XYZ file of C-alpha atoms in Angstrom:
655
model
C 17.188 67.987 -101.430
C 18.740 64.560 -101.378
C 21.029 65.171 -98.409
C 18.165 66.703 -96.479
C 15.916 63.645 -97.108
C 18.578 61.235 -95.968
C 19.047 63.105 -92.696
C 15.330 63.008 -91.927
C 15.187 59.277 -92.628
C 18.097 58.713 -90.244
C 16.368 60.637 -87.493
C 13.224 58.568 -87.920
C 15.191 55.316 -87.670
C 16.890 56.449 -84.458
C 13.531 57.393 -83.002
C 12.072 54.023 -83.956
C 15.028 52.232 -82.354
C 14.523 54.186 -79.149
C 10.839 53.236 -79.107
C 11.635 49.564 -79.582
C 14.168 49.698 -76.736
C 11.644 51.320 -74.466
C 9.050 48.699 -75.406
C 11.419 45.862 -74.549
C 12.166 47.445 -71.154
C 8.478 47.805 -70.443
C 7.837 44.171 -71.293
C 10.668 43.015 -69.005
C 9.442 45.169 -66.164
C 5.937 43.823 -66.597
C 7.162 40.244 -66.539
C 9.199 40.911 -63.398
C 6.262 42.571 -61.705
C 4.021 39.691 -62.653
C 6.467 37.177 -61.246
C 6.767 39.133 -58.007
C 2.994 39.326 -57.752
C 2.664 35.581 -58.141
C 5.306 35.039 -55.485
C 3.448 37.338 -53.136
C 0.235 35.388 -53.735
C 1.794 31.987 -52.755
C 2.860 30.690 -56.083
C 6.040 29.062 -54.668
C 6.227 25.492 -55.879
C 5.655 22.724 -53.254
C 8.934 20.968 -52.308
C 9.524 17.831 -54.326
C 10.103 15.703 -51.200
C 6.805 16.788 -49.640
C 3.150 16.620 -50.522
C 0.970 19.719 -50.455
C -2.786 19.596 -50.065
C -4.041 23.187 -50.172
C -2.766 24.669 -46.891
C -1.503 21.352 -45.430
C 2.155 20.484 -46.066
C 3.088 16.828 -45.512
C 6.858 16.401 -45.070
C 6.659 13.649 -42.445
C 8.537 10.317 -42.662
C 10.894 11.613 -45.381
C 14.228 11.201 -43.606
C 14.796 14.967 -43.664
C 17.611 16.564 -41.674
C 16.494 20.154 -42.478
C 13.220 21.848 -43.337
C 13.000 22.719 -47.074
C 11.541 26.038 -48.386
C 7.798 25.983 -47.868
C 4.891 27.897 -49.442
C 3.909 30.990 -47.508
C 0.250 30.007 -47.591
C 0.800 26.887 -45.424
C -1.170 26.707 -42.167
C -0.348 23.182 -40.898
C 3.143 21.665 -41.154
C 3.642 17.902 -40.720
C 7.374 17.432 -40.067
C 7.339 14.469 -37.652
C 9.367 11.247 -37.866
C 12.439 12.788 -39.475
C 16.028 13.527 -38.427
C 15.651 17.278 -38.004
C 17.864 18.853 -35.346
C 18.058 22.446 -34.143
C 20.433 23.392 -36.957
C 17.918 22.175 -39.496
C 15.379 24.843 -38.579
C 15.806 27.790 -41.019
C 15.390 31.353 -39.829
C 12.985 31.964 -42.732
C 10.453 29.869 -40.835
C 9.537 32.962 -38.835
C 8.195 34.594 -42.032
C 5.411 31.987 -42.366
C 2.898 34.029 -40.429
C -0.030 31.875 -41.532
C 1.198 28.686 -39.807
C -0.892 27.744 -36.781
C 0.036 24.061 -36.097
C 3.481 22.412 -36.340
C 4.196 18.705 -35.791
C 7.858 18.177 -34.958
C 7.665 15.101 -32.762
C 10.032 12.141 -33.090
C 13.008 14.157 -34.359
C 16.467 14.945 -32.981
C 15.942 18.277 -31.234
C 18.114 18.888 -28.168
C 16.787 22.339 -27.263
C 13.531 24.134 -27.534
C 13.378 25.282 -31.215
C 13.858 28.925 -32.146
C 12.646 30.845 -35.243
C 9.200 29.264 -35.102
C 6.285 31.206 -36.603
C 4.951 33.674 -34.003
C 1.414 32.836 -35.084
C 1.777 29.290 -33.750
C -1.127 28.055 -31.624
C -0.321 24.328 -31.282
C 3.167 22.798 -31.091
C 4.008 19.063 -30.886
C 7.557 18.341 -29.710
C 7.165 14.922 -28.051
C 9.748 12.133 -28.534
C 12.773 14.396 -28.795
C 15.652 15.035 -26.409
C 14.786 18.546 -25.239
C 16.391 19.325 -21.865
C 15.568 22.980 -21.201
C 12.623 25.344 -21.569
C 14.089 28.899 -21.670
C 11.781 31.825 -21.229
C 13.074 33.784 -24.324
C 12.275 30.864 -26.632
C 8.735 30.467 -25.261
C 8.162 34.232 -25.317
C 8.429 34.143 -29.131
C 5.094 32.270 -29.174
C 2.606 34.650 -27.536
C -0.395 32.938 -29.153
C 0.535 29.389 -28.084
C -2.401 27.424 -26.640
C -1.284 23.758 -26.683
C 2.250 22.562 -25.971
C 3.139 18.846 -26.123
C 6.509 17.992 -24.559
C 5.971 14.319 -23.641
C 8.862 11.835 -23.726
C 11.718 14.336 -23.502
C 14.448 14.971 -20.931
C 13.082 18.098 -19.280
C 14.063 18.398 -15.620
C 12.853 20.763 -12.942
C 16.045 22.822 -13.054
C 15.832 22.953 -16.846
C 12.652 25.046 -16.735
C 13.542 28.725 -16.586
C 12.165 31.056 -13.970
C 8.733 32.248 -15.045
C 9.266 30.344 -18.299
C 5.588 30.515 -19.267
C 5.044 34.170 -18.395
C 4.992 35.114 -22.066
C 2.271 32.568 -22.919
C -0.910 34.044 -21.483
C -3.109 31.870 -23.729
C -1.603 28.487 -22.870
C -4.440 26.069 -22.041
C -2.853 22.624 -22.355
C 0.606 21.542 -21.165
C 1.831 17.947 -21.495
C 5.081 17.086 -19.698
C 4.601 13.335 -19.222
C 7.571 10.957 -19.072
C 10.254 13.515 -18.357
C 12.629 13.988 -15.414
C 10.585 16.317 -13.228
C 10.942 16.047 -9.458
C 8.366 18.717 -8.565
C 5.490 20.667 -10.052
C 6.811 23.349 -12.478
C 6.523 26.832 -11.071
C 5.187 29.907 -12.809
C 2.452 28.120 -14.722
C 0.010 30.503 -16.468
C -3.367 31.058 -14.897
C -5.049 30.215 -18.209
C -3.986 26.545 -17.946
C -6.920 24.096 -18.168
C -5.185 20.719 -18.496
C -1.872 19.631 -16.973
C -0.426 16.138 -17.510
C 2.645 15.181 -15.459
C 2.428 11.368 -15.332
C 5.450 9.053 -15.129
C 7.873 11.577 -13.661
C 9.709 11.597 -10.336
C 7.467 13.956 -8.423
C 7.456 13.033 -4.746
C 6.446 16.263 -3.035
C 3.636 18.731 -3.664
C 3.894 21.883 -1.526
C 1.032 24.164 -0.660
C 1.800 26.778 -3.332
C 2.266 24.236 -6.168
C -1.076 25.018 -7.829
C -1.455 28.600 -6.701
C -3.247 30.744 -9.261
C -4.481 27.817 -11.377
C -8.133 28.554 -10.842
C -8.973 27.538 -14.435
C -7.395 24.074 -14.211
C -9.967 21.411 -15.008
C -7.911 18.254 -15.563
C -4.851 17.190 -13.541
C -3.011 13.902 -14.192
C -0.257 12.819 -11.779
C -0.103 9.085 -12.533
C 3.015 7.026 -12.005
C 4.916 9.333 -9.647
C 6.311 8.888 -6.129
C 3.538 10.600 -4.202
C 2.834 9.598 -0.618
C 0.383 11.038 1.884
C 2.997 12.550 4.177
C 4.576 14.532 1.315
C 1.359 16.166 0.074
C 0.253 19.359 1.804
C -3.212 19.208 3.340
C -4.696 22.025 1.285
C -2.805 21.347 -1.957
C -5.805 20.360 -4.056
C -8.355 22.556 -2.325
C -7.150 25.550 -4.362
C -8.292 23.869 -7.600
C -11.889 24.955 -7.264
C -12.861 24.204 -10.896
C -11.171 20.809 -11.185
C -13.371 18.187 -12.882
C -10.883 15.275 -13.198
C -8.113 14.193 -10.834
C -5.970 11.129 -11.552
C -3.519 9.818 -8.948
C -2.997 6.327 -10.379
C 0.121 4.264 -9.601
C 1.426 6.157 -6.613
C 2.033 5.178 -2.973
C -1.057 6.584 -1.294
C -2.407 4.843 1.803
C -5.531 7.012 1.949
C -7.050 9.574 -0.420
C -5.435 13.033 -0.055
C -7.120 15.440 2.315
C -9.363 18.276 1.205
C -9.978 17.122 -2.334
C -11.896 19.620 -4.476
C -15.541 18.685 -4.325
C -17.606 21.389 -6.006
C -17.091 20.347 -9.659
C -15.139 17.068 -9.485
C -16.654 14.496 -11.858
C -13.944 11.817 -12.212
C -11.616 10.575 -9.465
C -9.030 7.882 -10.234
C -7.246 6.268 -7.263
C -6.444 2.805 -8.638
C -3.159 0.929 -8.232
C -2.105 2.580 -4.993
C -1.776 1.067 -1.525
C -5.112 2.283 -0.149
C -6.039 0.277 2.930
C -8.583 2.662 4.382
C -10.871 5.415 3.111
C -11.701 7.742 6.016
C -15.284 8.731 6.566
C -15.878 12.098 4.974
C -13.218 11.767 2.260
C -15.866 12.108 -0.457
C -18.178 14.569 1.257
C -19.626 17.266 -0.956
C -18.801 15.524 -4.256
C -22.319 15.765 -5.603
C -21.091 16.015 -9.208
C -18.877 12.908 -9.045
C -19.766 10.465 -11.823
C -16.866 7.990 -11.922
C -14.880 6.604 -8.976
C -12.099 4.064 -9.507
C -10.707 2.259 -6.442
C -9.256 -0.755 -8.281
C -5.984 -2.434 -7.406
C -5.710 -1.444 -3.746
C -5.850 -3.226 -0.375
C -9.364 -2.236 0.637
C -11.418 -4.731 2.637
C -14.277 -2.473 3.696
C -15.695 1.034 3.376
C -17.110 3.093 6.242
C -20.841 3.591 6.453
C -21.993 6.871 4.923
C -18.987 7.283 2.638
C -21.234 7.686 -0.437
C -23.956 9.788 1.141
C -23.294 12.762 -1.178
C -22.583 10.756 -4.351
C -26.055 11.129 -5.797
C -24.762 11.397 -9.391
C -22.298 8.489 -9.269
C -22.773 6.291 -12.351
C -19.614 4.130 -12.350
C -17.917 2.425 -9.407
C -14.824 0.352 -10.194
C -13.541 -1.775 -7.311
C -11.793 -4.804 -8.797
C -8.524 -6.100 -7.385
C -9.345 -5.526 -3.690
C -9.696 -8.173 -0.952
C -13.258 -7.182 -0.030
C -14.626 -8.819 3.109
C -18.400 -8.831 2.703
C -19.788 -9.087 6.197
C -21.981 -6.816 8.237
C -19.529 -4.017 7.586
C -20.558 -3.793 3.902
C -24.263 -4.373 4.374
C -24.881 -0.651 4.011
C -23.133 -0.614 0.622
C -25.250 -3.511 -0.580
C -28.419 -1.664 0.374
C -27.182 1.616 -1.100
C -26.406 0.008 -4.452
C -29.781 -1.755 -4.546
C -31.494 1.537 -3.819
C -29.670 3.176 -6.742
C -30.754 0.375 -9.061
C -29.724 0.516 -12.742
C -28.532 4.117 -12.498
C -25.090 2.929 -11.329
C -22.676 0.413 -12.865
C -20.450 -1.563 -10.489
C -17.427 -3.528 -11.669
C -15.235 -5.911 -9.679
C -16.886 -5.767 -6.260
C -16.008 -9.407 -5.533
C -15.974 -10.747 -1.995
C -12.864 -12.584 -0.798
C -14.313 -13.489 2.573
C -15.911 -14.938 4.540
C -17.207 -16.627 1.356
C -16.011 -15.926 -2.171
C -18.494 -14.344 -4.547
C -20.127 -11.071 -5.419
C -21.433 -8.637 -2.849
C -24.849 -9.151 -4.413
C -24.909 -12.856 -3.466
C -25.674 -12.113 0.189
C -28.646 -14.237 1.101
C -30.897 -11.450 2.208
C -31.984 -8.847 -0.337
C -34.279 -6.644 1.776
C -32.770 -3.173 2.286
C -34.655 -2.720 5.566
C -33.253 -5.871 7.152
C -31.181 -5.442 10.303
C -28.756 -8.129 11.470
C -27.243 -8.849 14.878
C -24.210 -6.773 15.704
C -21.207 -9.092 15.731
C -19.227 -6.496 17.630
C -21.279 -7.039 20.794
C -19.965 -9.590 23.261
C -22.938 -11.914 23.678
C -22.477 -14.379 26.537
C -21.924 -17.986 25.489
C -25.072 -19.560 26.839
C -28.232 -21.371 25.895
C -30.913 -18.720 26.420
C -31.751 -15.038 26.161
C -34.725 -13.241 27.669
C -36.481 -9.985 26.810
C -39.886 -8.495 27.516
C -41.386 -9.979 24.360
C -39.377 -13.190 23.796
C -37.480 -15.975 25.600
C -34.907 -17.629 23.294
C -33.074 -20.912 23.926
C -30.432 -22.538 21.684
C -28.639 -25.875 21.980
C -26.003 -27.466 19.738
C -27.030 -31.052 18.973
C -24.368 -32.209 16.514
C -21.329 -30.557 14.957
C -23.528 -29.158 12.188
C -26.960 -28.630 13.788
C -28.358 -26.294 16.446
C -31.825 -26.583 18.000
C -33.587 -23.241 18.598
C -36.686 -22.884 20.801
C -38.525 -19.801 21.999
C -41.543 -18.600 23.996
C -43.625 -15.438 23.633
C -46.209 -14.031 26.032
C -48.691 -13.183 23.272
C -49.495 -14.582 19.794
C -47.308 -13.309 16.983
C -47.935 -13.685 13.219
C -44.283 -14.447 12.415
C -40.707 -14.323 13.634
C -37.510 -13.233 11.996
C -34.666 -15.656 12.777
C -31.093 -14.596 11.976
C -27.832 -16.367 12.642
C -24.310 -15.082 12.243
C -21.194 -17.215 11.983
C -18.195 -15.404 13.389
C -14.966 -15.575 11.408
C -11.395 -14.853 12.444
C -12.308 -11.187 12.676
C -15.095 -10.585 15.155
C -16.413 -7.726 13.034
C -16.945 -9.869 9.974
C -19.028 -12.968 9.363
C -21.514 -14.857 7.225
C -25.156 -13.940 7.886
C -28.329 -15.846 7.081
C -31.918 -15.055 7.975
C -35.361 -16.572 7.510
C -38.979 -15.923 8.458
C -40.683 -18.447 10.743
C -44.498 -18.783 11.022
C -45.994 -17.523 14.267
C -47.446 -20.916 15.304
C -44.002 -22.551 15.539
C -41.915 -22.587 18.694
C -38.803 -24.427 17.537
C -36.424 -24.459 14.579
C -33.498 -26.683 13.632
C -30.501 -25.004 12.020
C -28.663 -27.462 9.763
C -25.541 -27.557 7.556
C -23.600 -25.407 9.999
C -19.829 -25.296 10.255
C -18.252 -27.432 13.004
C -16.103 -25.766 15.646
C -17.697 -22.389 14.940
C -19.292 -19.727 17.096
C -22.790 -18.599 16.098
C -24.866 -15.663 17.270
C -28.547 -16.537 16.879
C -31.138 -13.767 17.098
C -34.915 -13.614 16.845
C -37.385 -10.759 16.560
C -41.211 -11.100 16.766
C -43.028 -9.413 13.880
C -46.546 -8.006 13.836
C -48.623 -6.496 11.053
C -49.103 -2.747 11.471
C -51.910 -0.549 10.266
C -50.077 0.078 6.979
C -50.056 -3.638 6.158
C -46.279 -3.991 6.578
C -44.579 -6.319 9.061
C -43.030 -4.417 11.950
C -41.201 -5.451 15.092
C -43.183 -6.177 18.180
C -42.515 -3.862 21.037
C -40.996 -1.098 18.925
C -40.915 2.430 20.164
C -43.845 4.450 18.972
C -46.374 1.669 18.580
C -46.638 -0.885 15.861
C -45.988 1.464 12.993
C -43.131 1.362 10.573
C -41.073 3.936 12.431
C -41.186 1.969 15.641
C -39.902 -1.118 13.877
C -36.850 0.672 12.694
C -35.927 1.727 16.186
C -36.399 -1.670 17.745
C -34.484 -3.497 15.061
C -31.215 -2.526 16.690
C -31.890 -4.715 19.790
C -32.968 -8.255 18.803
C -33.021 -11.112 21.302
C -29.753 -12.956 20.750
C -27.941 -15.972 22.164
C -24.499 -17.340 21.462
C -23.498 -20.987 20.985
C -20.643 -23.039 19.608
C -20.790 -26.180 17.461
C -18.758 -29.221 18.447
C -15.687 -30.794 16.868
C -16.682 -33.684 14.548
C -13.449 -35.568 15.395
C -13.995 -35.401 19.125
C -16.379 -37.478 21.282
C -20.084 -36.907 20.737
C -21.125 -34.921 23.771
C -23.932 -32.510 24.480
C -22.650 -28.953 24.751
C -25.371 -27.911 27.138
C -25.565 -30.582 29.784
C -27.865 -30.209 32.730
C -31.482 -29.288 32.951
C -33.487 -29.870 29.823
C -30.751 -31.834 28.066
C -31.778 -34.506 25.590
C -29.824 -37.616 24.516
C -28.060 -37.393 21.208
C -29.620 -39.229 18.310
C -27.921 -42.222 16.735
C -25.246 -41.210 14.323
C -26.108 -41.989 10.687
C -22.812 -43.906 10.427
C -24.185 -46.903 12.407
C -26.444 -48.375 9.681
C -23.610 -48.030 7.188
C -21.253 -50.036 9.412
C -23.947 -52.689 10.052
C -24.670 -53.105 6.371
C -20.984 -53.450 5.560
C -20.566 -56.128 8.251
C -23.535 -58.118 6.880
C -22.126 -58.011 3.349
C -18.712 -59.221 4.504
C -20.277 -62.108 6.454
C -22.394 -63.194 3.489
C -19.376 -63.136 1.181
C -17.386 -65.275 3.647
C -20.152 -67.893 3.920
C -20.482 -68.069 0.149
C -16.718 -68.560 -0.236
C -16.732 -71.460 2.277
C -19.635 -73.133 0.467
C -17.889 -72.910 -2.908
C -14.664 -74.334 -1.446
C -16.472 -77.315 0.047
C -18.234 -78.077 -3.270
C -14.978 -77.899 -5.173
C -13.284 -80.228 -2.661
C -16.056 -82.844 -2.911
C -16.020 -82.800 -6.714
C -12.228 -83.307 -6.787
C -12.365 -86.368 -4.482
C -15.141 -87.896 -6.603
C -13.083 -87.511 -9.780
C -10.155 -89.361 -8.209
C -12.307 -92.396 -7.294
C -13.684 -92.848 -10.853
C -10.370 -92.409 -12.700
C -9.503 -95.585 -14.982
C -6.448 -97.753 -14.175
C -3.441 -98.572 -16.356
C -0.989 -101.518 -16.067
C -0.782 -105.275 -16.385
C -3.448 -107.625 -15.111
C -6.000 -104.892 -14.714
C -4.316 -103.428 -11.697
C -6.428 -100.921 -9.739
C -3.398 -98.746 -9.199
C -3.935 -95.594 -11.325
C -1.807 -92.634 -12.168
C -2.907 -89.150 -11.207
C -3.104 -86.360 -13.751
C -0.201 -84.626 -12.113
C 1.963 -87.714 -12.508
C 1.292 -87.760 -16.232
C 2.291 -84.182 -16.488
C 5.561 -84.884 -14.740
C 6.427 -87.749 -17.101
C 5.505 -85.790 -20.229
C 2.452 -87.873 -21.201
C -1.253 -87.402 -21.242
C -4.002 -89.949 -20.914
C -5.851 -90.972 -24.125
C -8.434 -93.740 -24.755
C -6.916 -94.754 -28.114
C -3.136 -94.609 -27.744
C -0.589 -93.868 -25.114
C 1.329 -90.955 -26.637
C 4.680 -90.152 -25.109
C 5.894 -86.553 -25.348
C 9.533 -87.669 -25.395
C 11.054 -90.736 -27.013
C 9.421 -93.772 -25.327
C 7.788 -97.107 -25.927
C 4.291 -98.549 -26.281
C 3.549 -102.255 -25.786
C 0.655 -103.892 -27.686
C -0.159 -107.614 -27.586
C 0.404 -109.878 -30.715
C -1.584 -112.879 -31.865
C -0.201 -116.023 -30.273
C 1.403 -118.587 -32.631
C 1.478 -122.277 -32.099
C 4.996 -123.303 -31.152
C 6.768 -126.135 -32.983
C 7.725 -127.609 -29.662
C 5.697 -127.424 -26.578
C 6.802 -124.487 -24.547
C 5.396 -122.608 -21.633
C 2.709 -120.083 -22.377
C 4.156 -116.762 -23.300
C 2.973 -113.420 -24.523
C 4.562 -111.776 -27.535
C 4.811 -108.064 -27.985
C 5.858 -105.673 -30.738
C 7.742 -102.702 -29.437
C 7.099 -99.463 -31.417
C 9.292 -96.485 -30.914
C 6.998 -93.467 -30.921
C 8.161 -89.899 -31.495
C 6.160 -86.834 -30.665
C 4.406 -84.903 -33.385
C 6.436 -82.160 -35.087
C 3.428 -79.852 -35.411
C 3.113 -80.335 -39.201
C 0.242 -82.750 -39.102
C 2.243 -85.751 -40.550
C 1.889 -89.341 -39.379
C 4.021 -90.739 -36.650
C 4.981 -93.663 -38.846
C 7.245 -93.829 -41.836
C 6.328 -92.860 -45.383
C 4.464 -95.546 -47.346
C 6.970 -95.191 -50.212
C 9.834 -96.021 -47.863
C 10.529 -99.742 -47.533
C 12.765 -100.673 -44.693
C 14.366 -104.027 -43.980
C 12.637 -106.143 -41.375
C 15.733 -108.018 -40.457
C 16.302 -108.459 -36.808
C 18.288 -105.703 -35.209
C 18.219 -103.421 -38.268
C 17.619 -99.719 -37.776
C 18.690 -98.375 -41.227
C 15.272 -96.870 -41.853
C 15.505 -94.871 -38.666
C 18.889 -93.501 -39.560
C 17.922 -92.763 -43.164
C 14.497 -91.202 -42.921
C 14.003 -90.456 -39.277
C 11.073 -92.968 -39.099
C 11.277 -95.842 -36.619
C 11.615 -99.474 -37.810
C 9.732 -102.426 -36.309
C 11.702 -104.657 -33.981
C 10.454 -107.894 -32.495
C 11.075 -108.933 -28.992
C 10.039 -112.026 -27.204
C 9.512 -112.342 -23.527
């Protein structure tokens, strides 16, 4: 029994070992399956050099030269501002079928990238060095809607034939700042926005935009476009266009046949526009913004804006506008629109600088004389309702007189100064009461030609002032018709530097009034004469006083001599007169009388003198004589004190 029991135990151990082996295999298979399941659910770890935020992978600005392995759940890849080239794009990138947006701008790509996810809808490739756009590479992206290729090196010959045929959903194409010389061909009909600014496009043929019926925004700024190289019906095919930008080109006039049905924004600034033909903006009833800045426009034809009922912004800065009669219609049109339109930069450069809105008349129904008519240079004009006479009095004034056959409540007086261009001038108008028959125009420009017009006004049945003699009675409609033919005369002001003459000599001439310069000259002459008389009177008084001082001057010398020394003589000798002592500026002498002594023997009468040597003051305030402590010898002829202390001794002399 023992051997049989041992055999059974061995069998059980083998069976147990087999079960344990199977259990280990099952556990390993389960772990492997679990790991594969996690990998299939997106459990791949985010690359250490990137940052992952749910489905957004941020690998930008990392200095990468190749794209690292990425989670399969990513939908947006930020890979810009790196050093990724075409070799750094792995083929496994095609397996990321959830990616919809890729940012690869500012890298080192030389060709359009391959192996991109086919689910891509938006691709940013600006700031690279891409030269070609092959059709096979673009065909790998059938769902692409937005393609940004700005700031690359794409040329016209680098775009393959029908390159965008495999992108039926493409809506936005940016090819700004490349090397294009013409509009790319084979663009998809689904395109809604096309930006081609800052290229070298100089010609646009008729078929350039054929089939782009969905295009809504077209930007062609900064190219080489000129009117003669744009086909007449180029833009007319873009029936749904809402924005057209032709900034910084070489256009002299707006292109012909612009789309008008849906156009809302038209940008024509920084060209060379010198003229906008009448009818260029016809039919643009949806236009909201018009930019004409930075051109050479001086005027706009009447009726140019007749269909622009929805215009809200008009930009016109940087043009040499000449605000004369030619722009009066624009002034009235803008005032009629009121606050519904914003105008910027409509500044007049002539005939006077300022805004168009600073014209002196603000009434939209006002009509001015037509400067284009050749009015004869004369002093009068006659019509059935008015006789007008004008006469230039001075270089800056004109006298206007008139006569009417019947009383009139008021008159409208207008005067136009003609500039260098006969079609442009400075206009002023005023209303004159009906009881007046003359008016003086002042502050006019010398050497200028003026057209002066007058229209009688009457009050119609509606209470409004209308023009006398208008067609259809005195109503408002008749006034409008008659306003085109006012009574006008033409005159010319004189030259202020020439002789003062009357321009209209002959019958009815009046002498010129005294010039206002005469009283000024007379007053100046009187002032000069008065000043001269006063100067003569002062000189005579000074002369008399000087002679009187000479007669009363005291005398100096022996015996009371009347001979005196003038002040000028003292100055020459270095002395000045004093009542106490005769001070000598240089070394000199002073003679003072001594008390007479009785002689031992009778001698003739004599006068004794002591001669003092006097030195000028040294400016220290000390005495002219020697120090009291100094005792000098009084022996005759001794001068030791002078040599020792610099103070004079006393010497006696007898005469």
